[in-house]
Each structure stands twice: as C-alpha cells, then as structure tokens.
Short mmCIF file of C-alpha atoms in Angstrom, two decimals:
data_model
loop_
_atom_site.label_atom_id
_atom_site.label_comp_id
_atom_site.label_asym_id
_atom_site.label_seq_id
_atom_site.Cartn_x
_atom_site.Cartn_y
_atom_site.Cartn_z
CA UNK A 1 55.46 -112.45 52.98
CA UNK A 2 52.79 -111.31 55.38
CA UNK A 3 50.22 -109.58 53.21
CA UNK A 4 47.83 -106.98 54.62
CA UNK A 5 45.03 -104.70 53.52
CA UNK A 6 45.24 -101.30 55.20
CA UNK A 7 43.72 -97.85 55.16
CA UNK A 8 45.99 -94.82 55.24
CA UNK A 9 45.06 -91.55 56.90
CA UNK A 10 43.22 -90.47 53.75
CA UNK A 11 41.09 -93.64 54.05
CA UNK A 12 42.56 -95.11 50.86
CA UNK A 13 42.61 -98.90 50.90
CA UNK A 14 45.90 -100.40 49.84
CA UNK A 15 47.66 -103.74 50.06
CA UNK A 16 50.97 -104.09 51.81
CA UNK A 17 53.52 -106.41 53.35
CA UNK A 18 54.78 -106.47 56.93
CA UNK A 19 58.44 -105.53 57.39
CA UNK A 20 60.82 -106.97 60.02
CA UNK A 21 60.39 -103.81 62.10
CA UNK A 22 56.55 -103.98 62.02
CA UNK A 23 55.98 -101.35 59.38
CA UNK A 24 54.01 -101.85 56.16
CA UNK A 25 55.23 -101.48 52.59
CA UNK A 26 52.67 -100.29 50.03
CA UNK A 27 53.30 -103.02 47.46
CA UNK A 28 51.75 -101.30 44.44
CA UNK A 29 53.78 -98.12 44.98
CA UNK A 30 56.94 -100.08 45.82
CA UNK A 31 56.61 -102.13 42.63
CA UNK A 32 56.18 -99.00 40.52
CA UNK A 33 59.38 -97.73 42.11
CA UNK A 34 61.15 -101.03 41.39
CA UNK A 35 60.05 -100.95 37.73
CA UNK A 36 61.31 -97.39 37.34
CA UNK A 37 64.61 -97.82 39.18
CA UNK A 38 65.61 -101.39 38.37
CA UNK A 39 63.77 -102.45 35.22
CA UNK A 40 63.97 -98.93 33.70
CA UNK A 41 60.34 -99.18 32.56
CA UNK A 42 58.79 -95.96 31.32
CA UNK A 43 55.20 -97.12 31.91
CA UNK A 44 55.92 -98.19 35.48
CA UNK A 45 52.57 -97.05 36.93
CA UNK A 46 50.53 -98.98 34.38
CA UNK A 47 52.62 -102.12 34.76
CA UNK A 48 52.49 -101.90 38.55
CA UNK A 49 48.69 -101.69 38.49
CA UNK A 50 48.57 -104.78 36.27
CA UNK A 51 51.07 -106.95 38.15
CA UNK A 52 50.64 -105.78 41.77
CA UNK A 53 47.16 -104.22 41.88
CA UNK A 54 46.25 -102.36 45.08
CA UNK A 55 43.51 -104.86 46.05
CA UNK A 56 44.19 -108.27 47.59
CA UNK A 57 41.86 -110.50 45.60
CA UNK A 58 43.19 -108.98 42.38
CA UNK A 59 46.72 -109.73 43.58
CA UNK A 60 45.89 -113.41 44.06
CA UNK A 61 44.17 -113.48 40.68
CA UNK A 62 47.61 -112.75 39.27
CA UNK A 63 48.88 -116.01 40.78
CA UNK A 64 52.62 -116.63 41.08
CA UNK A 65 53.46 -113.81 38.64
CA UNK A 66 51.86 -111.21 40.90
CA UNK A 67 53.13 -112.78 44.12
CA UNK A 68 56.69 -112.86 42.76
CA UNK A 69 56.36 -109.22 41.70
CA UNK A 70 55.14 -108.34 45.20
CA UNK A 71 58.25 -109.99 46.66
CA UNK A 72 60.47 -107.90 44.38
CA UNK A 73 58.60 -104.79 45.49
CA UNK A 74 59.06 -105.62 49.16
CA UNK A 75 62.77 -106.36 48.79
CA UNK A 76 63.35 -103.15 46.83
CA UNK A 77 61.60 -101.08 49.49
CA UNK A 78 63.58 -102.77 52.27
CA UNK A 79 66.84 -102.13 50.41
CA UNK A 80 66.01 -98.42 50.05
CA UNK A 81 64.93 -98.10 53.68
CA UNK A 82 64.17 -94.54 54.74
CA UNK A 83 65.08 -93.33 51.23
CA UNK A 84 62.01 -95.07 49.76
CA UNK A 85 59.71 -92.48 48.19
CA UNK A 86 57.12 -93.31 45.53
CA UNK A 87 57.50 -92.12 41.91
CA UNK A 88 55.07 -89.28 42.58
CA UNK A 89 56.42 -88.50 46.04
CA UNK A 90 53.89 -90.73 47.81
CA UNK A 91 54.80 -92.83 50.88
CA UNK A 92 56.15 -96.32 50.36
CA UNK A 93 56.56 -97.42 53.98
CA UNK A 94 54.00 -96.73 56.73
CA UNK A 95 54.41 -97.05 60.47
CA UNK A 96 51.85 -99.16 62.30
CA UNK A 97 50.27 -96.07 63.86
CA UNK A 98 49.78 -94.48 60.43
CA UNK A 99 47.43 -97.15 59.10
CA UNK A 100 44.38 -99.14 60.07
CA UNK A 101 44.46 -102.82 59.24
CA UNK A 102 41.39 -104.28 57.58
CA UNK A 103 40.46 -107.86 56.78
CA UNK A 104 43.27 -108.94 54.47
CA UNK A 105 40.95 -110.21 51.73
CA UNK A 106 37.29 -110.10 50.70
CA UNK A 107 36.81 -113.43 48.93
CA UNK A 108 34.27 -114.27 46.27
CA UNK A 109 33.48 -117.54 48.09
CA UNK A 110 34.24 -118.70 51.63
CA UNK A 111 34.18 -122.50 51.98
CA UNK A 112 33.47 -123.52 55.56
CA UNK A 113 34.59 -126.85 57.06
CA UNK A 114 33.06 -128.31 60.23
CA UNK A 115 33.98 -131.46 62.14
CA UNK A 116 37.47 -131.93 60.74
CA UNK A 117 39.04 -131.95 64.20
CA UNK A 118 37.58 -135.07 65.84
CA UNK A 119 38.39 -133.68 69.30
CA UNK A 120 35.83 -130.92 68.71
CA UNK A 121 33.24 -133.41 67.45
CA UNK A 122 33.84 -135.69 70.42
CA UNK A 123 33.42 -132.87 72.97
CA UNK A 124 30.18 -131.92 71.21
CA UNK A 125 28.90 -135.47 71.55
CA UNK A 126 29.72 -135.51 75.26
CA UNK A 127 27.79 -132.26 75.70
CA UNK A 128 24.79 -133.68 73.85
CA UNK A 129 25.29 -131.07 71.15
CA UNK A 130 26.16 -133.02 68.05
CA UNK A 131 25.44 -133.69 64.42
CA UNK A 132 26.66 -136.56 62.21
CA UNK A 133 30.04 -135.71 60.67
CA UNK A 134 31.31 -138.19 58.04
CA UNK A 135 34.13 -137.10 58.04
CA UNK A 136 33.32 -133.42 57.69
CA UNK A 137 30.61 -130.93 56.74
CA UNK A 138 30.94 -128.16 54.17
CA UNK A 139 28.84 -124.99 53.89
CA UNK A 140 29.39 -121.40 52.82
CA UNK A 141 30.18 -118.44 55.06
CA UNK A 142 28.55 -115.02 54.60
CA UNK A 143 31.42 -112.95 53.20
CA UNK A 144 29.67 -109.71 54.18
CA UNK A 145 30.14 -110.71 57.84
CA UNK A 146 33.95 -110.50 57.51
CA UNK A 147 35.78 -108.08 59.79
CA UNK A 148 39.50 -107.46 60.27
CA UNK A 149 41.94 -107.34 63.18
CA UNK A 150 40.90 -105.22 66.18
CA UNK A 151 37.45 -104.63 64.67
CA UNK A 152 34.63 -105.40 67.11
CA UNK A 153 32.27 -108.34 67.08
CA UNK A 154 28.88 -106.78 67.80
CA UNK A 155 26.83 -108.81 70.31
CA UNK A 156 23.24 -109.05 68.97
CA UNK A 157 21.57 -109.67 72.33
CA UNK A 158 18.13 -109.68 70.71
CA UNK A 159 19.17 -112.76 68.71
CA UNK A 160 21.39 -114.84 71.00
CA UNK A 161 22.41 -115.42 74.61
CA UNK A 162 25.09 -117.99 73.76
CA UNK A 163 27.83 -116.28 71.79
CA UNK A 164 30.84 -118.55 71.22
CA UNK A 165 34.26 -118.55 69.53
CA UNK A 166 36.00 -121.05 67.23
CA UNK A 167 39.67 -120.76 66.26
CA UNK A 168 40.42 -122.02 62.73
CA UNK A 169 43.23 -122.13 60.21
CA UNK A 170 42.10 -121.00 56.75
CA UNK A 171 43.74 -121.05 53.33
CA UNK A 172 43.61 -118.57 50.45
CA UNK A 173 43.49 -119.89 46.88
CA UNK A 174 45.93 -118.33 44.42
CA UNK A 175 44.29 -119.53 41.20
CA UNK A 176 41.00 -120.75 39.81
CA UNK A 177 40.41 -124.44 39.26
CA UNK A 178 38.15 -127.44 39.70
CA UNK A 179 38.26 -131.25 39.79
CA UNK A 180 41.82 -131.73 41.00
CA UNK A 181 43.57 -134.26 43.26
CA UNK A 182 45.14 -133.80 46.72
CA UNK A 183 48.55 -134.04 45.05
CA UNK A 184 47.61 -131.15 42.77
CA UNK A 185 46.06 -129.08 45.58
CA UNK A 186 49.35 -127.48 46.64
CA UNK A 187 49.49 -125.72 43.27
CA UNK A 188 46.30 -123.85 44.18
CA UNK A 189 47.10 -122.75 47.74
CA UNK A 190 48.52 -119.23 48.00
CA UNK A 191 48.61 -118.54 51.71
CA UNK A 192 47.26 -119.02 55.23
CA UNK A 193 45.17 -116.79 57.49
CA UNK A 194 43.50 -116.99 60.91
CA UNK A 195 39.71 -117.27 61.09
CA UNK A 196 37.51 -116.94 64.20
CA UNK A 197 34.20 -118.69 63.50
CA UNK A 198 31.98 -116.76 65.92
CA UNK A 199 28.77 -118.74 66.51
CA UNK A 200 25.40 -118.20 68.19
CA UNK A 201 24.96 -121.62 69.84
CA UNK A 202 21.26 -121.27 70.68
CA UNK A 203 20.53 -120.49 67.03
CA UNK A 204 22.84 -123.30 65.91
CA UNK A 205 21.02 -125.79 68.16
CA UNK A 206 17.82 -125.01 66.26
CA UNK A 207 19.51 -125.11 62.86
CA UNK A 208 21.07 -128.50 63.56
CA UNK A 209 17.61 -130.06 63.41
CA UNK A 210 17.67 -129.44 59.66
CA UNK A 211 21.40 -130.10 59.24
CA UNK A 212 22.06 -126.58 57.92
CA UNK A 213 24.47 -124.13 59.57
CA UNK A 214 24.14 -120.63 58.16
CA UNK A 215 22.39 -117.95 60.22
CA UNK A 216 24.14 -118.92 63.47
CA UNK A 217 27.55 -118.22 61.93
CA UNK A 218 26.75 -115.61 59.28
CA UNK A 219 25.41 -112.72 61.36
CA UNK A 220 27.09 -109.35 60.78
CA UNK A 221 30.65 -109.17 62.27
CA UNK A 222 30.70 -112.92 63.08
CA UNK A 223 33.64 -113.59 60.73
CA UNK A 224 36.94 -112.12 62.02
CA UNK A 225 39.76 -112.79 59.53
CA UNK A 226 43.41 -111.79 59.69
CA UNK A 227 45.63 -110.23 60.78
CA UNK A 228 47.39 -110.95 57.49
CA UNK A 229 47.85 -113.65 54.87
CA UNK A 230 51.12 -115.57 55.21
CA UNK A 231 52.32 -116.89 51.85
CA UNK A 232 53.01 -120.61 51.52
CA UNK A 233 56.79 -120.22 51.30
CA UNK A 234 56.80 -119.00 54.91
CA UNK A 235 55.17 -122.15 56.36
CA UNK A 236 56.83 -125.49 55.63
CA UNK A 237 53.94 -127.64 56.88
CA UNK A 238 50.48 -126.19 57.66
CA UNK A 239 49.56 -129.51 59.30
CA UNK A 240 52.18 -128.85 62.00
CA UNK A 241 51.15 -125.62 63.71
CA UNK A 242 50.32 -124.88 67.36
CA UNK A 243 46.92 -123.19 67.84
CA UNK A 244 45.54 -121.22 70.80
CA UNK A 245 42.54 -118.99 71.46
CA UNK A 246 42.42 -116.77 74.53
CA UNK A 247 39.57 -114.73 76.04
CA UNK A 248 40.77 -111.85 78.22
CA UNK A 249 44.19 -113.51 78.28
CA UNK A 250 42.84 -116.86 79.53
CA UNK A 251 43.53 -119.84 77.23
CA UNK A 252 40.31 -121.49 76.07
CA UNK A 253 41.28 -123.47 72.98
CA UNK A 254 44.74 -125.02 72.77
CA UNK A 255 45.55 -127.63 70.14
CA UNK A 256 47.55 -128.37 67.00
CA UNK A 257 46.80 -128.47 63.26
CA UNK A 258 48.26 -131.99 63.12
CA UNK A 259 45.04 -133.18 64.79
CA UNK A 260 42.97 -132.67 61.63
CA UNK A 261 41.25 -135.91 60.66
CA UNK A 262 42.25 -135.30 57.05
CA UNK A 263 45.10 -133.22 55.64
CA UNK A 264 44.73 -129.77 54.24
CA UNK A 265 45.29 -130.78 50.57
CA UNK A 266 42.64 -133.50 50.95
CA UNK A 267 40.10 -130.89 52.08
CA UNK A 268 41.02 -128.49 49.29
CA UNK A 269 40.75 -131.24 46.66
CA UNK A 270 37.48 -132.54 48.11
CA UNK A 271 35.72 -129.21 47.54
CA UNK A 272 37.27 -128.62 44.10
CA UNK A 273 34.26 -129.94 42.10
CA UNK A 274 32.44 -126.76 43.22
CA UNK A 275 35.14 -124.67 41.55
CA UNK A 276 37.53 -122.16 43.09
CA UNK A 277 38.23 -118.58 42.12
CA UNK A 278 41.56 -116.97 42.94
CA UNK A 279 41.26 -115.33 46.35
CA UNK A 280 38.63 -117.74 47.68
CA UNK A 281 39.03 -118.69 51.35
CA UNK A 282 38.61 -122.17 52.82
CA UNK A 283 38.51 -122.93 56.55
CA UNK A 284 39.66 -126.23 58.04
CA UNK A 285 37.55 -126.64 61.20
CA UNK A 286 37.95 -125.71 64.85
CA UNK A 287 39.63 -127.46 67.79
CA UNK A 288 38.33 -128.45 71.22
CA UNK A 289 37.74 -125.91 73.99
CA UNK A 290 34.74 -123.89 72.84
CA UNK A 291 32.48 -122.41 75.50
CA UNK A 292 29.40 -124.48 74.60
CA UNK A 293 31.09 -127.77 75.44
CA UNK A 294 32.92 -126.65 78.58
CA UNK A 295 31.99 -127.53 82.13
CA UNK A 296 30.29 -124.16 82.61
CA UNK A 297 29.12 -122.76 79.25
CA UNK A 298 27.28 -119.78 80.71
CA UNK A 299 30.48 -118.60 82.40
CA UNK A 300 32.48 -119.00 79.20
CA UNK A 301 30.10 -117.60 76.60
CA UNK A 302 31.28 -114.28 75.21
CA UNK A 303 29.90 -111.01 76.53
CA UNK A 304 30.48 -107.32 75.76
CA UNK A 305 33.87 -106.23 77.06
CA UNK A 306 35.59 -109.53 76.28
CA UNK A 307 38.66 -109.60 74.03
CA UNK A 308 39.45 -112.66 71.90
CA UNK A 309 42.97 -113.45 70.72
CA UNK A 310 43.41 -116.19 68.12
CA UNK A 311 47.00 -117.33 67.66
CA UNK A 312 48.44 -119.80 65.17
CA UNK A 313 52.12 -120.62 65.04
CA UNK A 314 53.90 -119.02 62.09
CA UNK A 315 50.99 -116.69 61.31
CA UNK A 316 50.38 -114.35 64.24
CA UNK A 317 47.57 -113.14 66.49
CA UNK A 318 44.09 -112.07 65.42
CA UNK A 319 42.59 -109.86 68.12
CA UNK A 320 38.91 -108.77 68.30
CA UNK A 321 36.90 -107.20 71.11
CA UNK A 322 33.23 -107.91 71.74
CA UNK A 323 30.99 -104.86 72.13
CA UNK A 324 27.30 -104.37 72.87
CA UNK A 325 24.68 -103.43 70.33
CA UNK A 326 24.20 -100.09 72.08
CA UNK A 327 27.92 -99.31 72.01
CA UNK A 328 27.98 -100.04 68.29
CA UNK A 329 24.81 -98.25 67.24
CA UNK A 330 24.02 -95.83 70.06
CA UNK A 331 20.63 -97.37 70.80
CA UNK A 332 19.10 -100.39 72.47
CA UNK A 333 18.77 -103.53 70.34
CA UNK A 334 15.42 -104.52 68.83
CA UNK A 335 13.05 -106.65 70.93
CA UNK A 336 14.30 -110.13 71.74
CA UNK A 337 13.60 -112.64 68.98
CA UNK A 338 12.31 -115.93 70.39
CA UNK A 339 14.28 -119.10 69.69
CA UNK A 340 11.91 -121.72 68.28
#
C-alpha cells in the first residue's frame, strides 16, 4: 500500500491509500463499509475507529493488525469501484484534485543518520567540509519542521545564504521496542518514505565545530517528507533502490541505496537502545551530489523559485518548491543574523 495523509475540501485530515488510477481511498470509512457489508458488524463505526483510525501514527500503533485491516479496506473499496459510498453517505474514494496531500506522518521521534553513504562523506572531505564519521552520526530532527509534498520550503535569507538539499530514504516503525538485533529489526519496520534533509550549510559549518547538527537542519519547513509511506510488502529489498534528486529538472544527486556503508536493519538495531515508538521515523543518510561539495556551490545552492524533486525507486517523487520569506509572510525578513 501507499499510505497518505490528506485534507478534503472541508479541511478534515484523513488517512488514505493510493489506488491504481491515482485516486485516494479513505481507509477509515472504507473499513467501516467493509465491516458492515462483509463482516456484518453492527458496531462498524466504533470498530473501524479502533482498527483503522483516521490518523497515521495511530494506524502504525496498531501494528500488523491495523495494517492488515487497512488492506482489507482498500481491496473492498476497489472491488466496489464507483459504487463505494460510506455508511453515512460520505465519500470513500477521492480524486487527486479533491484533496490536498500532507506529510504522511507526524512522528513522535525522528532519528537522523549522517555519514552512512561514504561517497557523501568523501566528497565532504575533498571540499574541506568534514567531520569524523565512525561509521555514522545520529541526532534528532525537529518534527515541527516537517512539511508534505508540494508544500514550500521557506528560504530564511536572514539566517543563511547557503541553502542545500539532501535526498534520503527513511523508514517508519510499526511497533514500539528497544534493545533488539539486526535480525529482529525487520519485525519493527512498517514502511518507507522519502526525506529531503534541507540544510543551511553556513550554519552547519559553525555547528560542526562542536560536533552537533541541529539548528542548521531543524529550521521551520526544512524537513520535507512524503509523498506517501510505502509498506514493506511493496519493496523486496530497501538496500537495492535507485535514488535521484533534481533541481528544476536537472539531476543533482544520483546514486543507489546499495551504497550504504551498513544495511538498513543494522542502523535500525543500532539505535534501538534509545527506544522506538510506533510511527517513529528514521533516516538513513544522503548520497553524493549536494550543492556544498560541487564544483560551484554558489551556483547550485537553492534559491527562491527553485523546485526540488526527490525520487526513490519503488516509492515515488517528493516535490517541493522553494519560496522567499516575503512570498510566505508578505513582509521582508528580519535583519540578517551574523554567522559567528
């Protein structure tokens, strides 16, 4: 399944699944319909809210039971086709132009990996922009900075002049747990999603002196996530996926998830002593080709009007424009903050 969070025209937030013809099934409503029609349950609304709740983190908290119920809901809606109408007459299937996609999930914790792709670390060393990575670095992302597909990254020109992109594969945890092995890690992974680790390089350069990355990556709107979560049954091997990031249609990052220095279950297990909650997100590091380490960084750094497209094989494309502070807020940005 390709799981989405969307807003309908009444601005209600719901969770859904992408159909083969690029529509979206409201999974909570579709499951209530399935319970009424197939299981002959009289309390179908209450059971649907418990098993397929209309919020993504709650769905993952239900683990395999909720994910299996969501699959039944999707299949029932697809079988009904245009005849699908909710128990109270509400829509079950929405066209793409009837909804607005949001970030697919708002995690409790966002575990951030850096340095896992050695090609990225090596290009940083060549550019004189490096930090010891043995074999990776972990820190937490600001979950309030998360935005969804087609939502704008707001350029804070009073804070940075070196806005950069970083394409990453991320995983979503389907159950809570701690202190487990790489072999056990697969039992905890619920799906995969695209993450664009937008970074202010001039701020990062200062932060690297202390070995802490936080402000440079956690500024508001610096965390595009989406366009949907692809469940694990759809991807046979997450360490075998082509990856590409484009700016205004021009390829910038082009690599492959097989180039990770360690495998995905090793990363997931390594962080497990900190404890996972269902719905937590974990990134796996970026690939070579970022603007900062190119031959002409100033020409490649992001600017208002640019459009980023992050694509990972088997998942899809996460698209986000970059807009100016004035376009976002209708006023000039605050005075420039000096970089010290």
